[in-house]
Tab-separated table of C-alpha atoms and ligand atoms in Angstrom:
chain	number	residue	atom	x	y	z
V	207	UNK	CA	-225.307	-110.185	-130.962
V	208	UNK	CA	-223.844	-107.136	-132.725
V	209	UNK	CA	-220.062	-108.970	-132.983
V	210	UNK	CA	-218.264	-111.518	-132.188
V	211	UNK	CA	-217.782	-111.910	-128.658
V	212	UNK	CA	-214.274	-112.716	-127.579
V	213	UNK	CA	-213.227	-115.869	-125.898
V	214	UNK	CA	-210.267	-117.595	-123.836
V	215	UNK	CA	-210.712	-121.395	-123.308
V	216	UNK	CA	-208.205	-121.997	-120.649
V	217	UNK	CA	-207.947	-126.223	-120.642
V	218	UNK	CA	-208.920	-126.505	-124.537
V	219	UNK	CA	-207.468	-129.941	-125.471
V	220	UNK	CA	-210.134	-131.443	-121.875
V	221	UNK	CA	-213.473	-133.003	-121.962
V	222	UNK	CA	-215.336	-129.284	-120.981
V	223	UNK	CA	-212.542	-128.258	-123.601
V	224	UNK	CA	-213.373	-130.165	-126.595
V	225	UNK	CA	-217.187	-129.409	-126.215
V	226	UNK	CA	-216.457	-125.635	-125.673
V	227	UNK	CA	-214.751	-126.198	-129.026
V	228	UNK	CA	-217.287	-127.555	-131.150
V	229	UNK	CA	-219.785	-125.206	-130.096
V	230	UNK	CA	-217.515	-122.468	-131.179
V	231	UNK	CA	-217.289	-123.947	-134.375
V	232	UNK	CA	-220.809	-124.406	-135.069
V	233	UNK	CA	-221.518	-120.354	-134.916
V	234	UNK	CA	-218.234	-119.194	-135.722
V	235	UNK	CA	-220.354	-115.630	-136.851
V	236	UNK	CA	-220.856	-115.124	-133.167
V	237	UNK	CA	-217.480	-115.949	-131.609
V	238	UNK	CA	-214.147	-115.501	-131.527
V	239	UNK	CA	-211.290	-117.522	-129.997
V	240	UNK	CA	-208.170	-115.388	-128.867
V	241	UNK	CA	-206.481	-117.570	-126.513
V	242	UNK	CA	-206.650	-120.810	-125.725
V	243	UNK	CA	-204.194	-123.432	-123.101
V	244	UNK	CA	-203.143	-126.627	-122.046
V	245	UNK	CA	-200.829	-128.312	-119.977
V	246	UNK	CA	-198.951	-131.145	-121.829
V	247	UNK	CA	-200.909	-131.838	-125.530
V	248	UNK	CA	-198.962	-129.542	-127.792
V	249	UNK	CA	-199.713	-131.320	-130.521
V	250	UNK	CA	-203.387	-131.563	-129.798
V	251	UNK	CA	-203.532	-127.672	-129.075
V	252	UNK	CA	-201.362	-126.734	-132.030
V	253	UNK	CA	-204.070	-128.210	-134.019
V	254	UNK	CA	-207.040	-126.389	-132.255
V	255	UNK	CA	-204.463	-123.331	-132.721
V	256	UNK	CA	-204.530	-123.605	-136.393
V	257	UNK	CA	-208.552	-125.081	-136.749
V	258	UNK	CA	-209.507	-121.663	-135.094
V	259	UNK	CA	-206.526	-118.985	-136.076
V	260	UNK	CA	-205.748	-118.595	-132.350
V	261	UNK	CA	-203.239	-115.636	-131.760
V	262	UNK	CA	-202.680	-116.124	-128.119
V	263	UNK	CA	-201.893	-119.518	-126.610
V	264	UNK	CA	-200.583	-120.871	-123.167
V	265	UNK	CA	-198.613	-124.167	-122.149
V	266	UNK	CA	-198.836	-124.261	-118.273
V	267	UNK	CA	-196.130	-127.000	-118.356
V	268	UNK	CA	-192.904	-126.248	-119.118
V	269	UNK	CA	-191.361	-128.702	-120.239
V	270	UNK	CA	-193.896	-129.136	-122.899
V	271	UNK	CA	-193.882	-125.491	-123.640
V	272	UNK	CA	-189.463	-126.249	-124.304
V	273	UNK	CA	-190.361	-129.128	-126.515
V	274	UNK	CA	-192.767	-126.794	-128.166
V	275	UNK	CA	-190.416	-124.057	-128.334
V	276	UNK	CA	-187.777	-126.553	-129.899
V	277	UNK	CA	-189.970	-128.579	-132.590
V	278	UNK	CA	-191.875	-125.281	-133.631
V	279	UNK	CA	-194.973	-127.054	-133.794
V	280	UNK	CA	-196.613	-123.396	-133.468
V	281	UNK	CA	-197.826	-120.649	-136.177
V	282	UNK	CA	-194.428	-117.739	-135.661
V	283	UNK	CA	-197.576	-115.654	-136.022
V	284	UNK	CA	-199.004	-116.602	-132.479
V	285	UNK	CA	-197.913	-115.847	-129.205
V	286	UNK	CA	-196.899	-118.423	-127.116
V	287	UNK	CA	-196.228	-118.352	-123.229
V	288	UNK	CA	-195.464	-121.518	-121.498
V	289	UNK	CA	-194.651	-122.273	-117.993
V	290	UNK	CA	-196.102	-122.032	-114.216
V	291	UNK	CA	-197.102	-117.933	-115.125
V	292	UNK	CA	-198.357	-119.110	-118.879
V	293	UNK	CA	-202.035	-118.858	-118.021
V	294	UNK	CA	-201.802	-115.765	-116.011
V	295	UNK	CA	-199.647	-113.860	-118.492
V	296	UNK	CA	-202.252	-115.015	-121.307
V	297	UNK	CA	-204.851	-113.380	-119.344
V	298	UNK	CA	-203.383	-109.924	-118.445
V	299	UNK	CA	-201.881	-109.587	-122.258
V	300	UNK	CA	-204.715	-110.534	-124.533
V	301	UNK	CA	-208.423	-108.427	-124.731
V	302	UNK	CA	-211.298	-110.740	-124.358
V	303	UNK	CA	-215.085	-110.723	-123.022
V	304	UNK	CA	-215.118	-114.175	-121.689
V	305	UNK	CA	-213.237	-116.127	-119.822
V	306	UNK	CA	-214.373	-120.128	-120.054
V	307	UNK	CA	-212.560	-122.042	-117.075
V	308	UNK	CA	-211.933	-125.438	-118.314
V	309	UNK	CA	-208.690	-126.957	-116.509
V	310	UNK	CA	-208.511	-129.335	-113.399
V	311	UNK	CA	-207.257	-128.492	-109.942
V	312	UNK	CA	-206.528	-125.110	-108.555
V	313	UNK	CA	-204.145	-123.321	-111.121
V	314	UNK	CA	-207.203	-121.380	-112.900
V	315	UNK	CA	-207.620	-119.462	-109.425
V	316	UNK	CA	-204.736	-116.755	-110.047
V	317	UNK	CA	-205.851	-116.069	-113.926
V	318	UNK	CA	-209.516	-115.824	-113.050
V	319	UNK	CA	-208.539	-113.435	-110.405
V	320	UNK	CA	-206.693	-111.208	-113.194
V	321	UNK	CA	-209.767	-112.016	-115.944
V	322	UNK	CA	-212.124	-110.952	-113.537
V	323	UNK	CA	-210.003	-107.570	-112.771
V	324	UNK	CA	-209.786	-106.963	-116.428
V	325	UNK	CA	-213.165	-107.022	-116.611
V	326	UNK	CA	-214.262	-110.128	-118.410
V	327	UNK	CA	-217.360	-112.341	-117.870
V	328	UNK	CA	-216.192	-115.949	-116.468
V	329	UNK	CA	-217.835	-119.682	-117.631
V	330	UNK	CA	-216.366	-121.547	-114.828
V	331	UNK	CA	-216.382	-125.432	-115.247
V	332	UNK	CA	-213.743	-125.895	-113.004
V	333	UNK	CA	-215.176	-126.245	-108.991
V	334	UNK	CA	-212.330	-126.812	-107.443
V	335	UNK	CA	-211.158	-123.362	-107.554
V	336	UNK	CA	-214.514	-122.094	-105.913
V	337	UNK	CA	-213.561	-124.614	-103.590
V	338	UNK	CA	-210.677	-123.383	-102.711
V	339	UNK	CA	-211.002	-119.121	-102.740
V	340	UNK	CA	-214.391	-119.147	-103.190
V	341	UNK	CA	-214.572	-115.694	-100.872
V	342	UNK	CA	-212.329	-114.263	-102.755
V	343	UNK	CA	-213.893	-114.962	-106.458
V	344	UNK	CA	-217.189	-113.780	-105.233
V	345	UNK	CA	-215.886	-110.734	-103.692
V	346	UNK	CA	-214.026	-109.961	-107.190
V	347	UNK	CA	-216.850	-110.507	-109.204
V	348	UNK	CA	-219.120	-107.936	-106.799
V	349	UNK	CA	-216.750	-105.306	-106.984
V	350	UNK	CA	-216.279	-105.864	-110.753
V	351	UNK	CA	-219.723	-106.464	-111.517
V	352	UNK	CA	-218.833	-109.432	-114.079
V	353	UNK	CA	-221.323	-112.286	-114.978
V	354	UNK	CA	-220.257	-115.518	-113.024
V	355	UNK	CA	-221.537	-118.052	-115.437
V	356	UNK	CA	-221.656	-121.721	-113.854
V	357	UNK	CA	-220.826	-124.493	-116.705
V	358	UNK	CA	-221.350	-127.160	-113.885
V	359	UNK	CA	-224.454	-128.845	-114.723
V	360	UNK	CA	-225.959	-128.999	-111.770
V	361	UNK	CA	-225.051	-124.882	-110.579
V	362	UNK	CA	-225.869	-124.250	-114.168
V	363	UNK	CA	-229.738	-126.071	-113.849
V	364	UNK	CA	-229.995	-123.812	-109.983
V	365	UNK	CA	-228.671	-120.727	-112.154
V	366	UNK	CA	-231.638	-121.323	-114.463
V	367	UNK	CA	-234.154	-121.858	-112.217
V	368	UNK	CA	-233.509	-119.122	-109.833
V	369	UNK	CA	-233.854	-116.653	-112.835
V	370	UNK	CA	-236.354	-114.087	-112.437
V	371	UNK	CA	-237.441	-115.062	-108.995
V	372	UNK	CA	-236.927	-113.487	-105.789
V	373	UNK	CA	-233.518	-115.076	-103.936
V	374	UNK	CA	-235.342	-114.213	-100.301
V	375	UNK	CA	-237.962	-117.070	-100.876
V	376	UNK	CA	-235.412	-120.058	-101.518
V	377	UNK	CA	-236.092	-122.454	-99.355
V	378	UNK	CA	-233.416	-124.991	-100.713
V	379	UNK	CA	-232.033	-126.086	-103.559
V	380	UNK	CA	-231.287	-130.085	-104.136
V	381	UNK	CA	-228.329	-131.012	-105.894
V	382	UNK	CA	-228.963	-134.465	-108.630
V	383	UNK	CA	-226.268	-136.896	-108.283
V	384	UNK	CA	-226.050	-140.070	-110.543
V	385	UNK	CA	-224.482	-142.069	-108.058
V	386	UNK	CA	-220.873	-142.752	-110.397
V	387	UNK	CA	-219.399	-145.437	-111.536
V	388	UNK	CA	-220.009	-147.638	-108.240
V	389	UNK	CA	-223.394	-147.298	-107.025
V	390	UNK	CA	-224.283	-150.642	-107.316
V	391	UNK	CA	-221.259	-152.398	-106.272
V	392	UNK	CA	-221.829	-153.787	-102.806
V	393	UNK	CA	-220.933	-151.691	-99.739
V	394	UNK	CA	-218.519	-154.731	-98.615
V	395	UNK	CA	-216.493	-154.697	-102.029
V	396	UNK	CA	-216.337	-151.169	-102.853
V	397	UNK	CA	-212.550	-151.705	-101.083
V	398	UNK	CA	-211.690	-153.489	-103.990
V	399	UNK	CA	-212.969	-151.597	-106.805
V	400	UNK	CA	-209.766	-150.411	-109.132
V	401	UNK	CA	-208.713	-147.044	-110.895
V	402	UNK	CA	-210.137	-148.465	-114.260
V	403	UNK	CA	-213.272	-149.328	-112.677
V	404	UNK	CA	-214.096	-145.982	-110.759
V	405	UNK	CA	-213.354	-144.395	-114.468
V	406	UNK	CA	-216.292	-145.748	-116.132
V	407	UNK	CA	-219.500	-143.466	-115.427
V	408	UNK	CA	-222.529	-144.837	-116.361
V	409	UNK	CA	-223.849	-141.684	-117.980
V	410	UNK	CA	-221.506	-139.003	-118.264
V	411	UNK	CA	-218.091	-138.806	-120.681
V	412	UNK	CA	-216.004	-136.734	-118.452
V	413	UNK	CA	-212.231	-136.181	-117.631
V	414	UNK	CA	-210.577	-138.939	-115.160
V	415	UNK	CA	-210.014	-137.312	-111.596
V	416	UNK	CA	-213.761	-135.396	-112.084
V	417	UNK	CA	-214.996	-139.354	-112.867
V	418	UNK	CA	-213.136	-140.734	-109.947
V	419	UNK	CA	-214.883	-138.213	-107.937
V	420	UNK	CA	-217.958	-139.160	-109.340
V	421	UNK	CA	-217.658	-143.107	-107.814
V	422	UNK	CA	-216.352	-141.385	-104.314
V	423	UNK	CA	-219.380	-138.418	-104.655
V	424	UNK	CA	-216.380	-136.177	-103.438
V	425	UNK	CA	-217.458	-134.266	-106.853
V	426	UNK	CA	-220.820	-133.663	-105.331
V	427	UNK	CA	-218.945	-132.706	-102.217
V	428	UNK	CA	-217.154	-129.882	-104.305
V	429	UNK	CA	-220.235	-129.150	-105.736
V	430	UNK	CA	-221.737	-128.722	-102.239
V	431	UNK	CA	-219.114	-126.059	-101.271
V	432	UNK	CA	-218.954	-124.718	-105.210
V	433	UNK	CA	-222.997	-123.854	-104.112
V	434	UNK	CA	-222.410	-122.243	-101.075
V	435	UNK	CA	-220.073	-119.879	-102.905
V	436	UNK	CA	-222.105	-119.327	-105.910
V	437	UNK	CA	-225.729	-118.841	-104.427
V	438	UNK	CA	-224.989	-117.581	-100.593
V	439	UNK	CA	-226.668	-120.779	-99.125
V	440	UNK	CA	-226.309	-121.664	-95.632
V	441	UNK	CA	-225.008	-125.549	-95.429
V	442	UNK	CA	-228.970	-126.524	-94.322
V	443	UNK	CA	-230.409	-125.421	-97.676
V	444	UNK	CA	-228.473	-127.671	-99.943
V	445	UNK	CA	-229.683	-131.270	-100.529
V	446	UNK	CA	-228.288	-134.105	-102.591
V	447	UNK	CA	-230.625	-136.643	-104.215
V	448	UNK	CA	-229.528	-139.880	-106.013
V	449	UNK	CA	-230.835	-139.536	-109.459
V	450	UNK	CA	-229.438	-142.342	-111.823
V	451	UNK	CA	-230.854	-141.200	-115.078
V	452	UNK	CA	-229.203	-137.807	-115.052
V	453	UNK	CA	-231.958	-135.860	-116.885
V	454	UNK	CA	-232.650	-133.240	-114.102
V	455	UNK	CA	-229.771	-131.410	-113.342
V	456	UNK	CA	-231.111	-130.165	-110.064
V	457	UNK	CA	-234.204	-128.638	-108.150
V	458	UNK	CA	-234.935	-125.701	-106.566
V	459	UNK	CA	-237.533	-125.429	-104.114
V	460	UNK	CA	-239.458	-122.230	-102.449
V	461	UNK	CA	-240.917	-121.318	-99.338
V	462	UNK	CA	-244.393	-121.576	-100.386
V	463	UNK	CA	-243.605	-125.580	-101.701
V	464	UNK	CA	-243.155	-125.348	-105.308
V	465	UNK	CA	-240.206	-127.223	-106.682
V	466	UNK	CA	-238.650	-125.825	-110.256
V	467	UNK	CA	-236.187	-128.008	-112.284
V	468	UNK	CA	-234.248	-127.683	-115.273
V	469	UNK	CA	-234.248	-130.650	-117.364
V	470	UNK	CA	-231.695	-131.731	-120.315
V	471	UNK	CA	-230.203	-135.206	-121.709
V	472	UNK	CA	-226.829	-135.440	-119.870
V	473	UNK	CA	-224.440	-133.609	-122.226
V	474	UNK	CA	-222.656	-130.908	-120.930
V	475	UNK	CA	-223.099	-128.770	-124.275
V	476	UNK	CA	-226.586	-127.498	-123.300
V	477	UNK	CA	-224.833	-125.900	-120.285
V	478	UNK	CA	-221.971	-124.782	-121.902
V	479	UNK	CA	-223.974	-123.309	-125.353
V	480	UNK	CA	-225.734	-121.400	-122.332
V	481	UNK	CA	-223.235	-119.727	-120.174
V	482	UNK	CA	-221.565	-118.848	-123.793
V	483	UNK	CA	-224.814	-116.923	-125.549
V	484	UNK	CA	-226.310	-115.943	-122.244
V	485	UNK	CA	-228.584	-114.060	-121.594
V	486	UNK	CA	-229.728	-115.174	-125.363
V	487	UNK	CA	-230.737	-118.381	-126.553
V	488	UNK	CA	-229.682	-120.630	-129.749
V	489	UNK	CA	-230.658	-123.670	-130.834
V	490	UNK	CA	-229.092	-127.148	-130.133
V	491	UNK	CA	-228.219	-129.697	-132.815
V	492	UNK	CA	-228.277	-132.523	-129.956
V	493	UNK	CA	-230.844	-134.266	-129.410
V	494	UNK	CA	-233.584	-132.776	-126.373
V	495	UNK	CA	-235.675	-134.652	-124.479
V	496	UNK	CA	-238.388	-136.475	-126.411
V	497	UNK	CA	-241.987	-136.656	-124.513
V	498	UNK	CA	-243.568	-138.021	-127.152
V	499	UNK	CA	-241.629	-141.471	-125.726
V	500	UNK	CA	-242.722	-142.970	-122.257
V	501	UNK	CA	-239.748	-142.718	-119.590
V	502	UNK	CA	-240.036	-142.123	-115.796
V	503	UNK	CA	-237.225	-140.539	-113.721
V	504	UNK	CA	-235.843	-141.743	-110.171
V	505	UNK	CA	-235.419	-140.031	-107.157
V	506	UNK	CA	-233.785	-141.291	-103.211
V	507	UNK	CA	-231.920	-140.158	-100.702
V	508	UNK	CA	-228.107	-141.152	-100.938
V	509	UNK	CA	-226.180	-143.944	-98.664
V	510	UNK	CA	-223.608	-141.991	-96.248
V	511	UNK	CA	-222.182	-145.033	-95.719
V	512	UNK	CA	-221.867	-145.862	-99.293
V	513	UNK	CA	-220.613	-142.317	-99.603
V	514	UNK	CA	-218.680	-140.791	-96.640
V	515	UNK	CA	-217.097	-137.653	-98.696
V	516	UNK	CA	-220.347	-136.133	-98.834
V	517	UNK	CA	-221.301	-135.787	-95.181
V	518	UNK	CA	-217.394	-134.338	-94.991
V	519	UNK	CA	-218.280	-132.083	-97.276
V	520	UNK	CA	-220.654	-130.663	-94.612
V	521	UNK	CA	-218.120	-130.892	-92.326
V	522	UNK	CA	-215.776	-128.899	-94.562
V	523	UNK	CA	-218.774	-125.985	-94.902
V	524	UNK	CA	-218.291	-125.812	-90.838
V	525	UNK	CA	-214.458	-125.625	-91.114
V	526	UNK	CA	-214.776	-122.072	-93.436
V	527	UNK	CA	-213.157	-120.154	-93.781
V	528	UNK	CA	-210.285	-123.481	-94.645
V	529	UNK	CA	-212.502	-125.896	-95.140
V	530	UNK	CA	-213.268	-126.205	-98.727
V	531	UNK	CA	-209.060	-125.886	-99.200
V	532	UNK	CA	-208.523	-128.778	-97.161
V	533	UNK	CA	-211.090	-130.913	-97.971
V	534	UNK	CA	-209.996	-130.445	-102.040
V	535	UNK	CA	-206.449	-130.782	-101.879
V	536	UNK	CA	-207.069	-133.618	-99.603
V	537	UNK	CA	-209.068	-135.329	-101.895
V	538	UNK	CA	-207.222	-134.781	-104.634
V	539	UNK	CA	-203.786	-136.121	-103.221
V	540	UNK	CA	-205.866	-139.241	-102.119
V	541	UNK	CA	-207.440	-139.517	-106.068
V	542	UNK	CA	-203.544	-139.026	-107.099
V	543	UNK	CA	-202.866	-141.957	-104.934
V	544	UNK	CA	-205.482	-144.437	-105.329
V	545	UNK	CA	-204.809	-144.109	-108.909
V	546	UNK	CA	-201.121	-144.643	-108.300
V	547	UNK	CA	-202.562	-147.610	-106.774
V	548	UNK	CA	-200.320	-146.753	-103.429
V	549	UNK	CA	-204.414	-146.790	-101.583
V	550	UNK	CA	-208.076	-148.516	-102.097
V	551	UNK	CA	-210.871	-147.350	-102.828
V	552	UNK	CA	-212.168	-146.672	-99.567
V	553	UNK	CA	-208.893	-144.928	-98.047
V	554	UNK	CA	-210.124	-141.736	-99.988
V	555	UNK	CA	-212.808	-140.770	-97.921
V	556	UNK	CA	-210.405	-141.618	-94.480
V	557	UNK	CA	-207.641	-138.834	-95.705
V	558	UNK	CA	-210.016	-136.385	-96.381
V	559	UNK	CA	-211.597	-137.056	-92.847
V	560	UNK	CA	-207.954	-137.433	-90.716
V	561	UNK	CA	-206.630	-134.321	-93.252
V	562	UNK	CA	-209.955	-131.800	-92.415
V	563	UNK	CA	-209.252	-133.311	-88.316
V	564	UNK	CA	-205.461	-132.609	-88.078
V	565	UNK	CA	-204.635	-129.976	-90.341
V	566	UNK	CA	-203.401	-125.962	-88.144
V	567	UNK	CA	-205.420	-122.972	-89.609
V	568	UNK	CA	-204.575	-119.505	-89.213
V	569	UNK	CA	-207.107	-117.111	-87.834
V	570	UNK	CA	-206.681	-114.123	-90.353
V	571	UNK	CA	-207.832	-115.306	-93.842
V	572	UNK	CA	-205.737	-113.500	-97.186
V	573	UNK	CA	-204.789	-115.125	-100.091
V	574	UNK	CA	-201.413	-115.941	-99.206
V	575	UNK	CA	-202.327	-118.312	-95.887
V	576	UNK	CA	-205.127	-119.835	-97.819
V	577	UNK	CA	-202.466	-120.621	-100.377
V	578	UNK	CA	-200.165	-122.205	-97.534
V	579	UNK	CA	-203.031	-124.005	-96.264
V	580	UNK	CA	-203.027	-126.036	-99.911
V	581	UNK	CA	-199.809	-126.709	-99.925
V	582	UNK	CA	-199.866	-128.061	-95.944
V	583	UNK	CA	-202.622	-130.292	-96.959
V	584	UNK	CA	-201.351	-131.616	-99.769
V	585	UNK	CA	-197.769	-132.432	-97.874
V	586	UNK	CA	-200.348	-134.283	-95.105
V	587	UNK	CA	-202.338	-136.220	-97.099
V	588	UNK	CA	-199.589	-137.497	-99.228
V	589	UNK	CA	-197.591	-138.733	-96.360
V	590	UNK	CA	-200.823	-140.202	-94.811
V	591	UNK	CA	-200.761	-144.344	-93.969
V	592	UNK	CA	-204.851	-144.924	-94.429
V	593	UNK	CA	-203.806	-148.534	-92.674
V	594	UNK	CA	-202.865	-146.636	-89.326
V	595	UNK	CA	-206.649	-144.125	-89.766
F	25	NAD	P1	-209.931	-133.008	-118.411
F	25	NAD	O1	-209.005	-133.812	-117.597
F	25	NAD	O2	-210.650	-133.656	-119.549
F	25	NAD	O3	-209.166	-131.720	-119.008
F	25	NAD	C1	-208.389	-130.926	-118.202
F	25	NAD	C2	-207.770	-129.760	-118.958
F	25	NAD	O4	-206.963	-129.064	-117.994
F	25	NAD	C3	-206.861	-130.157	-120.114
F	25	NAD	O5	-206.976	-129.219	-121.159
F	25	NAD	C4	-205.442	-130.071	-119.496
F	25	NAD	O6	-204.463	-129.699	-120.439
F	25	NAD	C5	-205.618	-128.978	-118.454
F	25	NAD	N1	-204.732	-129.184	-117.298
F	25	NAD	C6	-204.453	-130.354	-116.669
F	25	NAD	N2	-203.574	-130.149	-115.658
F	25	NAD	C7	-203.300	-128.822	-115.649
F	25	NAD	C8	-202.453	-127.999	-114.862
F	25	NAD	N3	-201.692	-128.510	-113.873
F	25	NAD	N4	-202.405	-126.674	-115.144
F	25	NAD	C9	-203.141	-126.148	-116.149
F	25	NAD	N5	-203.960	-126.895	-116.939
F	25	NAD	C10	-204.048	-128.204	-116.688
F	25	NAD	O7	-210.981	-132.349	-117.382
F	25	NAD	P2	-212.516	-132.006	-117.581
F	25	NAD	O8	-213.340	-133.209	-117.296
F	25	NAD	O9	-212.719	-131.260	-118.849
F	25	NAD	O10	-212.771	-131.032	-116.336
F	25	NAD	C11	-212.309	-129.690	-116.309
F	25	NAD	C12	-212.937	-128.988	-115.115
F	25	NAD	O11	-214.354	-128.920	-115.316
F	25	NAD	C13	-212.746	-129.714	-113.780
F	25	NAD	O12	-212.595	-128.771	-112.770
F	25	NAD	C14	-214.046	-130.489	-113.597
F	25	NAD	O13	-214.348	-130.698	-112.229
F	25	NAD	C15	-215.041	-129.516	-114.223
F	25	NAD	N6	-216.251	-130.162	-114.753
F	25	NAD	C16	-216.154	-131.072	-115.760
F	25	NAD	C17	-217.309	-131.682	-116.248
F	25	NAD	C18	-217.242	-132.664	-117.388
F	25	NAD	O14	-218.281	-133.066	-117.893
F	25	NAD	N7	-216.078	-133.057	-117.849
F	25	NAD	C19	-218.559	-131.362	-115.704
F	25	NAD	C20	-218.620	-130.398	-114.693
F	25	NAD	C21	-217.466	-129.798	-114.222
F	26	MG	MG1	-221.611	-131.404	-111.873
């Protein structure tokens, strides 16, 4: 690489965050961070501010961003937005050749919208905005002709594999899933099972809602629709198999039979270190998969009745061009609430079904009504009684 290449870390102080960081700071020769955001850790992103001499930085909540303001916990050298526009203004001020999208929800879809009309490469973590305007990204990033990196481990492993072959021969691809935090509880108590107990993954160290959706598999849901965006896939060709271990990241498999896999412990730097030097290659401190030790690796179809949100995420694919909006912001109002502890468990998988069933679409399709349609959904679920579904 001839210099540094220029980054933007929106969601710096997360889990995708913190590991974007420390590969940044193990080859600081080959990058450079110019902007960086959170919502509500000041403190925590005042520090990453002054570990990597950030000049641009973003606090989407404003409150925070007053507090901030107030206790001048930032450099006067940097500039600071804060606020509901923070992240978009960060993006249309400040020069950079990557954007890495590393915050929850929906918020990242207007600044990668701007990032992508600027010009810059995108690492996209975050599904749910794929999700959610997934026409509309792709459609950017044609006209544009920027890289659409996926950081998702799974769209990341398909990324891989479909490299240097011919698109026209995919057959299907087959998405791994671990199963989350509940796939052994039995089917008859997984009413039961608590916030704290859908948090604990057995193999991945991941942010909260993403781990929640884990347990429910409405995060392999996402990462059905995320797919269908990213690769062009009709609903048929994408496959989910249970795959506790977490070692293959998915398969791809061709017309003529053969099946190609990527492979990598489950840490979500090798993914990340990828998207970041692609199309080059460094090496990886962590530790890689040692075959000089004996292990075997697991394989079966998943339990729809174990894990209802993935069939609706099917369903969802057959609702476009709404679908994916409603079956996201339903879900995530229902996460909101089960960890609020206002439903169970098993009520998420009911709003998402009664929300994708009940909610009015419009038939033209612009930003604007899919917006609407995000907001509608999210007033729905929340007022939802899962004891009268
Ligand atoms: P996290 O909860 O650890 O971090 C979220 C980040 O987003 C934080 O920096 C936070 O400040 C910021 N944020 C929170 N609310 C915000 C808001 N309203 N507006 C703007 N910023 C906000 O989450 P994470 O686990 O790092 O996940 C980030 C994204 O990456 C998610 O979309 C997730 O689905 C995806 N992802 C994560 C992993 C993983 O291993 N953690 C793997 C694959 C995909
Ligand atoms: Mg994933």
């Amino acid at each position: 690489m001839d210099k540094a290449k220029r980054i933007i870390l929106l969601g710096a102080t997360g889990s995708i965050g913190s590991n974007t960081l420390e590969i940044i700071q193990r080859f600081p020769e080959d990058f450079q961070l110019v902007g960086i955001s959170a919502h509500k850790k000041c403190q925590a992103l005042a520090q990453i501010a002054e570990t990597f001499q950030v000049p641009s930085i973003a606090l989407s909540d404003e409150s925070a961003y007053q507090s901030a303001v107030e206790a001048k916990i930032f450099s006067k050298d940097s500039k600071l937005y804060g606020g509901d526009q923070a992240l978009h203004q960060l993006i249309e001020e400040t020069q950079a050749d990557i954007l890495v999208v590393a915050i929850v929800g929906t918020h990242a879809l207007s600044p990668t919208l701007k990032a992508i009309e600027k010009g810059f490469d995108i690492a996209l973590a975050n599904k749910e905005l794929l999700v959610l305007g997934g026409s509309f990204v792709t459609q950017a990033i044609q006209e544009k002709q920027v890289r659409l990196l996926p950081i998702d481990s799974e769209h990341n492993a398909i990324f891989q594999c479909l490299h240097g072959n011919n698109t026209k021969d995919l057959k299907s691809i087959i998405l791994t899933a671990s199963g989350g935090a509940c796939r052994d509880t039995p089917i008859d108590q997984l009413q039961d099972i608590t916030p704290h107990q859908a948090k604990q993954h057995p193999n991945w160290s991941m942010g909260a809602k993403i781990t929640i959706d884990s347990a429910t598999m409405a995060n392999k849901g996402l990462e059905i629709i995320e797919a269908r965006w990213l690769f062009d896939l009709e609903p048929h060709q994408i496959k989910v198999t249970l795959h506790p271990e977490s070692i293959v990241h998915s398969f791809v498999q061709w017309i003529d039979g053969s099946v190609l896999a990527q492979l990598s412990p489950p840490s979500m730097t090798f993914a990340i270190q990828h998207c970041l030097f692609y199309p080059d290659k460094r090496a990886n401190p962590k530790p890689s998969i040692d075959f000089d030790e004996s292990f075997s690796l697991n394989f079966a179809p998943p339990d729809l009745k174990r894990y209802p949100c993935l069939e609706l995420a099917y369903q969802a694919l057959k609702q476009e061009p709404y679908g994916g909006a409603i079956y996201n912001a339903a879900n995530e109002i229902a996460v909101q609430r089960f960890v609020a502890e206002e439903i169970r468990f098993t009520d998420i998988p009911k709003i998402i079904e009664h929300t994708l069933n009940n909610i009015q679409t419009p038939n033209t399709h612009t930003l604007a009504s899919l917006l609407k349609i995000d907001q509608d959904t999210r007033d729905f679920a929340q007022q939802l009684d899962p004891k009268k579904l």
